[in-house]
Tab-separated table of C-alpha atoms and ligand atoms in Angstrom:
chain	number	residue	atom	x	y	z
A	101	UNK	CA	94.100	103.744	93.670
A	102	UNK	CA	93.788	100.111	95.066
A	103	UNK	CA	94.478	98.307	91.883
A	104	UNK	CA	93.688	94.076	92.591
A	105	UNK	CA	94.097	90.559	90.937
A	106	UNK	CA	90.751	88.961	91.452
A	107	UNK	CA	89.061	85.547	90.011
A	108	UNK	CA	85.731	84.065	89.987
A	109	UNK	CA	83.955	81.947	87.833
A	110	UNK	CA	84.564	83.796	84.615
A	111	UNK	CA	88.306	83.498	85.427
A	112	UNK	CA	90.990	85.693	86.543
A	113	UNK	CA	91.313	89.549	85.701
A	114	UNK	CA	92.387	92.586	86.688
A	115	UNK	CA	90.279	95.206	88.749
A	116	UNK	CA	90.642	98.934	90.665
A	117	UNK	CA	88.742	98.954	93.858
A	118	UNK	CA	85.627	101.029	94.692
A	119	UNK	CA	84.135	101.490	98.212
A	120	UNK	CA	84.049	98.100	99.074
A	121	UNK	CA	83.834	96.520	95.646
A	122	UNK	CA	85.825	95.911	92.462
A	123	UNK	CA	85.041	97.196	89.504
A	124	UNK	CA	86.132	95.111	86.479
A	125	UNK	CA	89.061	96.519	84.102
A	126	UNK	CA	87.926	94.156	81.435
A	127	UNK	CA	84.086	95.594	81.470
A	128	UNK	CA	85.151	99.120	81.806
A	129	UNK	CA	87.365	99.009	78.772
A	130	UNK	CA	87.798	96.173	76.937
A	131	UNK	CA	91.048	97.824	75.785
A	132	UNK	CA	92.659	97.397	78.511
A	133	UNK	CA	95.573	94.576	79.637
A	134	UNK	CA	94.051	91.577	81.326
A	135	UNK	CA	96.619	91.002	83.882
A	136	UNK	CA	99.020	93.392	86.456
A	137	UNK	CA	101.989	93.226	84.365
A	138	UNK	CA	100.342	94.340	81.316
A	139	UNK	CA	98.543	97.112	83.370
A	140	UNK	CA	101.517	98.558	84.600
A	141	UNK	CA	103.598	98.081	81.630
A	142	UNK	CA	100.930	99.903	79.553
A	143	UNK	CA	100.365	102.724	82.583
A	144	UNK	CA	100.913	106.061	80.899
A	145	UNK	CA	98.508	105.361	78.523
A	146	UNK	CA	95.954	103.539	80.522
A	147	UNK	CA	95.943	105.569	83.685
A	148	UNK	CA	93.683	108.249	83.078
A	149	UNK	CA	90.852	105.293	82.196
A	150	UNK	CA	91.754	103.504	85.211
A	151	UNK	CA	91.219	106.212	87.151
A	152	UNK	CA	87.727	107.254	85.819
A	153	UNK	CA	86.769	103.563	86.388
A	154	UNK	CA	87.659	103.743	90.283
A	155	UNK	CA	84.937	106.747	90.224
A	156	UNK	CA	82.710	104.106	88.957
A	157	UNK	CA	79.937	101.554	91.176
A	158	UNK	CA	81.495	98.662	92.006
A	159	UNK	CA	80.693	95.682	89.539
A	160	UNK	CA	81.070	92.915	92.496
A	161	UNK	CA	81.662	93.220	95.927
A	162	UNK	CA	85.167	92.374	97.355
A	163	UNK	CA	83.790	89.490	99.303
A	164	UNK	CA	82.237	87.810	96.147
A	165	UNK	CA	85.155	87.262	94.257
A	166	UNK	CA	88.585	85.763	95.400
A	167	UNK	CA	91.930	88.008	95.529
A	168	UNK	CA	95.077	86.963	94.062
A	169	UNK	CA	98.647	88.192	94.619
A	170	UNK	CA	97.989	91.265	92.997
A	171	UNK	CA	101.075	90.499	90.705
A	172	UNK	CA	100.570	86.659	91.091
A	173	UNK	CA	103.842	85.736	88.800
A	174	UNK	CA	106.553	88.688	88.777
A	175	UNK	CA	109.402	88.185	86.527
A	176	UNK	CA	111.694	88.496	89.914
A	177	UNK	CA	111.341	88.807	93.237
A	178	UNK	CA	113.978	90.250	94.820
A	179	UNK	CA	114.503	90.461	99.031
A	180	UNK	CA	117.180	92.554	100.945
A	181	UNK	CA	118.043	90.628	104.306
A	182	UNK	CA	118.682	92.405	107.706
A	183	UNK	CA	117.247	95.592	106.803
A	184	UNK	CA	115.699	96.825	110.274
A	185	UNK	CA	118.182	97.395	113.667
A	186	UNK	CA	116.171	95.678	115.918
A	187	UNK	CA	116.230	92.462	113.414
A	188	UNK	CA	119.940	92.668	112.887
A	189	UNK	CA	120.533	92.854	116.651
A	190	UNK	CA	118.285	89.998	117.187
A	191	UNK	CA	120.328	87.949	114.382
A	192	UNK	CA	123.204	88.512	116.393
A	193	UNK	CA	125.140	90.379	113.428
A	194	UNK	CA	126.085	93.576	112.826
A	195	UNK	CA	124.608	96.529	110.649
A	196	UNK	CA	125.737	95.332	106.881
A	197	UNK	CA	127.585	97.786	105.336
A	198	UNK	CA	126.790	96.552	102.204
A	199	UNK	CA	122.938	95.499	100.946
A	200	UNK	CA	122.476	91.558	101.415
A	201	UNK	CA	120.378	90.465	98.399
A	202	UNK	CA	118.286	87.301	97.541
A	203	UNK	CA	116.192	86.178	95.881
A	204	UNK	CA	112.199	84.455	96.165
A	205	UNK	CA	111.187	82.252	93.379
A	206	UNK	CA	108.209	83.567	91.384
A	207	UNK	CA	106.528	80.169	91.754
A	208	UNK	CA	106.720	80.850	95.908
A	209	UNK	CA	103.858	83.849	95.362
A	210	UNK	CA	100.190	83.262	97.016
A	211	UNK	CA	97.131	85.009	97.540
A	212	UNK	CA	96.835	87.446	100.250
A	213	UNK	CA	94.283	85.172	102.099
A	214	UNK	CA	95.159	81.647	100.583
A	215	UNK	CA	97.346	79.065	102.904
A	216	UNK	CA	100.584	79.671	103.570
A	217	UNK	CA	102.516	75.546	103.693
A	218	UNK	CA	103.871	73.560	106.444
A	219	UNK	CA	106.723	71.804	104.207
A	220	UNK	CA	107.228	68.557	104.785
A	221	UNK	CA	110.644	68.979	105.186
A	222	UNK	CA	110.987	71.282	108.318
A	223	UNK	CA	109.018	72.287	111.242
A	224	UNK	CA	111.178	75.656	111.588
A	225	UNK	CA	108.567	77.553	109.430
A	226	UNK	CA	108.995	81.846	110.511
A	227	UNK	CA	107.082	84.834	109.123
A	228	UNK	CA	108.553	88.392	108.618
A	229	UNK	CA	106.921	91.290	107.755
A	230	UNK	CA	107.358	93.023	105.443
A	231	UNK	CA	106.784	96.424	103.017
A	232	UNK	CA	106.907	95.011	99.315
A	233	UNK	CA	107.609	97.794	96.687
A	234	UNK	CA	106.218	96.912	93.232
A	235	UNK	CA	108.196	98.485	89.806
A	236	UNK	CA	106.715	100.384	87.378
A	237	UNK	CA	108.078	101.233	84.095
A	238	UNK	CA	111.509	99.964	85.317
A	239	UNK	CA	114.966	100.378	83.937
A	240	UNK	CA	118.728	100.085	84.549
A	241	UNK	CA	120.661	102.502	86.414
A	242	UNK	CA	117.995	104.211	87.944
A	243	UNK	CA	119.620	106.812	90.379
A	244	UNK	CA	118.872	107.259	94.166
A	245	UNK	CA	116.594	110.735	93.025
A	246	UNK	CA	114.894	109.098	90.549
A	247	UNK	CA	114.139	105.807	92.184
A	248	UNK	CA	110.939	107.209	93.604
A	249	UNK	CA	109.425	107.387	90.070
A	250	UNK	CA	110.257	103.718	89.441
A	251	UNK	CA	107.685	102.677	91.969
A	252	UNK	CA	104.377	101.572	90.912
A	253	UNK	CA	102.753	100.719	94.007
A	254	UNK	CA	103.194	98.965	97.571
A	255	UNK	CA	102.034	95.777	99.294
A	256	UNK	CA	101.839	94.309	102.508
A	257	UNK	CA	103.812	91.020	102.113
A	258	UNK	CA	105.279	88.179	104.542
A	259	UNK	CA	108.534	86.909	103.556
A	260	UNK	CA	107.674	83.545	105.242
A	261	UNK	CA	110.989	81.217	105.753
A	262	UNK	CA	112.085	77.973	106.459
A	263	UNK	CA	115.141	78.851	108.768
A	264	UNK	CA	116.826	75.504	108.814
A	265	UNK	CA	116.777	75.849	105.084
A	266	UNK	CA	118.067	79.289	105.148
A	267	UNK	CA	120.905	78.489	107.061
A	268	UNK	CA	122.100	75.102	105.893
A	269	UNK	CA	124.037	76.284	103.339
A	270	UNK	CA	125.588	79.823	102.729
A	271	UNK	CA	122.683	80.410	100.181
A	272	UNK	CA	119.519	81.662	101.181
A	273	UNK	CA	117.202	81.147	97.905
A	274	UNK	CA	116.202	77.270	98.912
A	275	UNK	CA	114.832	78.299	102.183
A	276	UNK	CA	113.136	81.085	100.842
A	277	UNK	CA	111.236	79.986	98.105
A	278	UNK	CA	109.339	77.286	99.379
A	279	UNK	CA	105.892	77.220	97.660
A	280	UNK	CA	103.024	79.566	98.961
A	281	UNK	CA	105.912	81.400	100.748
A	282	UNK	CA	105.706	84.692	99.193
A	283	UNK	CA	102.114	85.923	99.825
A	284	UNK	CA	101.398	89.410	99.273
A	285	UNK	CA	98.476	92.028	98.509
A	286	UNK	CA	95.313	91.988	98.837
A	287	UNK	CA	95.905	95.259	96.456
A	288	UNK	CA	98.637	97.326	94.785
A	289	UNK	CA	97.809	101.173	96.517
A	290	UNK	CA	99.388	103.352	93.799
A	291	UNK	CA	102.665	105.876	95.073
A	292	UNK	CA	100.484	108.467	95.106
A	293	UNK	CA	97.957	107.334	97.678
A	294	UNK	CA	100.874	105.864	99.658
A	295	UNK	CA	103.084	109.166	99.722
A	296	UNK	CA	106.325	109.156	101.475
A	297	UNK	CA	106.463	105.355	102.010
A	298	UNK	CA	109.057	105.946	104.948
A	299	UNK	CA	106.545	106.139	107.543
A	300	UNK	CA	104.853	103.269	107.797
A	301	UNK	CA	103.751	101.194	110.767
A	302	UNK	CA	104.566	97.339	110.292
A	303	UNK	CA	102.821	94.775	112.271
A	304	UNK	CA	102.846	90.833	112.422
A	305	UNK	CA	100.322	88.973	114.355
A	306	UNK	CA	100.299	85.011	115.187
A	307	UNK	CA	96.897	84.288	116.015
A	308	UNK	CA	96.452	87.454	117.120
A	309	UNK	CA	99.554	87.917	119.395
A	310	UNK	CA	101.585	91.119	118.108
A	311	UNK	CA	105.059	89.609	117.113
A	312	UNK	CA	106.159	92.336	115.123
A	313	UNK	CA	105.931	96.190	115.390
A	314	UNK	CA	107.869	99.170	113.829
A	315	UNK	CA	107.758	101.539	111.355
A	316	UNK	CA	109.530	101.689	107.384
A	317	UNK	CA	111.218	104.594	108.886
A	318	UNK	CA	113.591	102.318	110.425
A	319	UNK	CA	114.989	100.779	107.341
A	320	UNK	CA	118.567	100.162	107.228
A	321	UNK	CA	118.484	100.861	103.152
A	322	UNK	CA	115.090	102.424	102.189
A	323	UNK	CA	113.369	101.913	99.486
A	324	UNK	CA	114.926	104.098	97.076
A	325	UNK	CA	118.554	102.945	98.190
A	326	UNK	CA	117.163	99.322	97.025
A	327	UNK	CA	116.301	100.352	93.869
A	328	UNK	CA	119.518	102.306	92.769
A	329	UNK	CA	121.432	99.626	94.557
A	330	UNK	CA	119.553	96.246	92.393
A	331	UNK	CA	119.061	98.368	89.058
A	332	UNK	CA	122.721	98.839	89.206
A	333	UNK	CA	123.066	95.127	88.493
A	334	UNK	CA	119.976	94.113	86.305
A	335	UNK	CA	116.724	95.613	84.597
A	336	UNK	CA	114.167	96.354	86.915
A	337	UNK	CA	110.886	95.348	85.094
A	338	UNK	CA	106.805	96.384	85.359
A	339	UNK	CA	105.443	94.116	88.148
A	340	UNK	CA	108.810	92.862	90.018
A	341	UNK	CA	108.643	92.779	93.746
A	342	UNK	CA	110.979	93.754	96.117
A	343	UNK	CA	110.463	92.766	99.778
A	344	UNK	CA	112.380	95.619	101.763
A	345	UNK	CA	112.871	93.800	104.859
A	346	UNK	CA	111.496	92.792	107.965
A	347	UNK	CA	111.706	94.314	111.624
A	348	UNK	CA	112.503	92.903	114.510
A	349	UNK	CA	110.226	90.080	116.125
A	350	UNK	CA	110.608	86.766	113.947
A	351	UNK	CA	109.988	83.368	115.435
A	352	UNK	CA	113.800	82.516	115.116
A	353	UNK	CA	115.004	84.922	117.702
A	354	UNK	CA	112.739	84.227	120.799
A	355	UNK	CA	113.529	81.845	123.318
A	356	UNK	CA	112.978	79.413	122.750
A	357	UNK	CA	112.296	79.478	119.233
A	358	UNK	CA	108.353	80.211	117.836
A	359	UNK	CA	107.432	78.186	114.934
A	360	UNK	CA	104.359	78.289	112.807
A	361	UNK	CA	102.198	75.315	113.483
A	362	UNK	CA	100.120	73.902	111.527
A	363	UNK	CA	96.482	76.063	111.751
A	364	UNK	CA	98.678	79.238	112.993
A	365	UNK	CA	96.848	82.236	111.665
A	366	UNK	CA	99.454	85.361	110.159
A	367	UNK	CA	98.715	88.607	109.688
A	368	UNK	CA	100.688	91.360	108.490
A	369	UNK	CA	99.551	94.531	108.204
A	370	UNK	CA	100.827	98.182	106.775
A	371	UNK	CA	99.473	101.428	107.453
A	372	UNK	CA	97.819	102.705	104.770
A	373	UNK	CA	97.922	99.657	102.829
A	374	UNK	CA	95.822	97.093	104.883
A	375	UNK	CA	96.471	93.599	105.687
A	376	UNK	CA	97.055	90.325	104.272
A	377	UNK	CA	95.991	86.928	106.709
A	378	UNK	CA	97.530	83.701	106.218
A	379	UNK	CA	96.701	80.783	107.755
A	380	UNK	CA	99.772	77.484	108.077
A	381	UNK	CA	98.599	74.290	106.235
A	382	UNK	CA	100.354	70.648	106.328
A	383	UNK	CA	102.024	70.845	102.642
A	384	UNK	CA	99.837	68.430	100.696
A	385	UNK	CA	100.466	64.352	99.379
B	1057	ZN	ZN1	112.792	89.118	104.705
């Protein structure tokens, strides 16, 4: 199932897709949680109704009503850094031994097709690419084998970055979590449509211009490693993100360096997910 945040002029709901429409969790059951982190909270005892809706016609096409972040606030976002060879060799660093953890504010997340901001601030704005797991029920201490069952659903995100900001201080969390810099969608595809989430193709474009291109099987840490590894540390709870990583390709490491301009178009796409497009906007007075 393609499960999506959507809004029009009756507000903001949650929906499951069908053919090329949504169908409207609120009119199918009026039982049913209103927003993503409900929905996935509540999941063993809403999926089976989900599910019959997605058999369902449509209520509104897709292109009628506007998609948000499919989880537009999540308690946490949390983002490994230098997770893909080709990146770390690019970075000029070796392969961490350990997992390198930040993390995005919530208040950074955009729609999958809304603007992406030029800050003020900087003019070395970057993309990356990237597979962006989404919890389910959640929990602490969630070993490697079960860490499979912890997943709700995947995204395709971009864990867009000011690099100066990154790098001015030891600190990452400032230069990541510029507003509108955590865009991700359009849809949540359940774990079971997804399967083994290890082999999928990863692509960035910049106005159409392949920048990035590899596949999740090149993780450093894969998925499931993440997930033991964070829920070590802290509760993993229904609706957090996790960006896994990007691949080789960012803006930073060619020569000279690529920024996003202003009116830059992004697109990252993941197989068997779909795609998410961007487009870089002067931050606003
Ligand atoms: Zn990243």
């Amino acid at each position: 199932m393609k499960l999506v945040t959507f809004s029009d002029a009756r507000g903001q709901r949650v929906g499951v897709i069908s053919g090329e429409g949504v169908v409207d969790l609120s009119r199918a059951d009026s039982d049913l949680p209103r927003d993503m982190i409900g929905l996935i909270a509540e999941w063993p005892r809403v999926r089976a109704v989900v599910e019959r809706a997605a058999s369902r016609a449509a209520d509104a096409p897709l292109k009628s009503v506007k998609l948000r972040a499919p989880v537009p606030r999540p308690r946490k976002i949390m983002a490994i850094g230098l997770n893909y060879a080709d990146h770390v060799a690019e970075s000029g660093m070796k392969t961490p031994e350990q997992q390198i953890w930040f993390s995005k504010m919530p208040s950074a997340v955009t729609g999958p097709y809304d603007p992406i901001q030029l800050p003020k601030v900087s003019t070395a704005l970057d993309y990356e690419v990237e597979l962006v797991a989404v919890v389910g029920q959640g929990g602490r201490h969630i070993g490697k084998a079960n860490a499979e069952d912890a997943v709700f659903g995947y995204c395709a995100g971009n864990d867009v970055t000011v690099r100066d900001w990154q790098f001015k201080t030891p600190q990452w969390v400032l230069g990541k979590s510029f507003d509108t810099h955590a865009p991700f969608g359009p849809w949540i595809v359940t774990t079971d449509e997804i399967g083994d989430p290890h082999t999928l193709g990863v692509r960035c474009f910049v106005n159409g211009e392949k920048r990035q291109d590899s596949n999740t099987k090149h993780l450093v840490f894969n998925v499931f490693d993440q997930i033991e590894e964070l829920s070590k540390a802290m509760t993993l709870e229904p609706g957090d993100a996790i960006f896994t990583g990007t691949p080789g390709g960012v803006g930073a490491a060619m020569k000279p360096p690529a920024w996003l301009k202003a009116g830059d178009e992004v697109r990252c796409e993941i197989d068997r997910i779909g795609e998410i497009v961007n487009v870089v906007a002067p931050e606003g007075n």
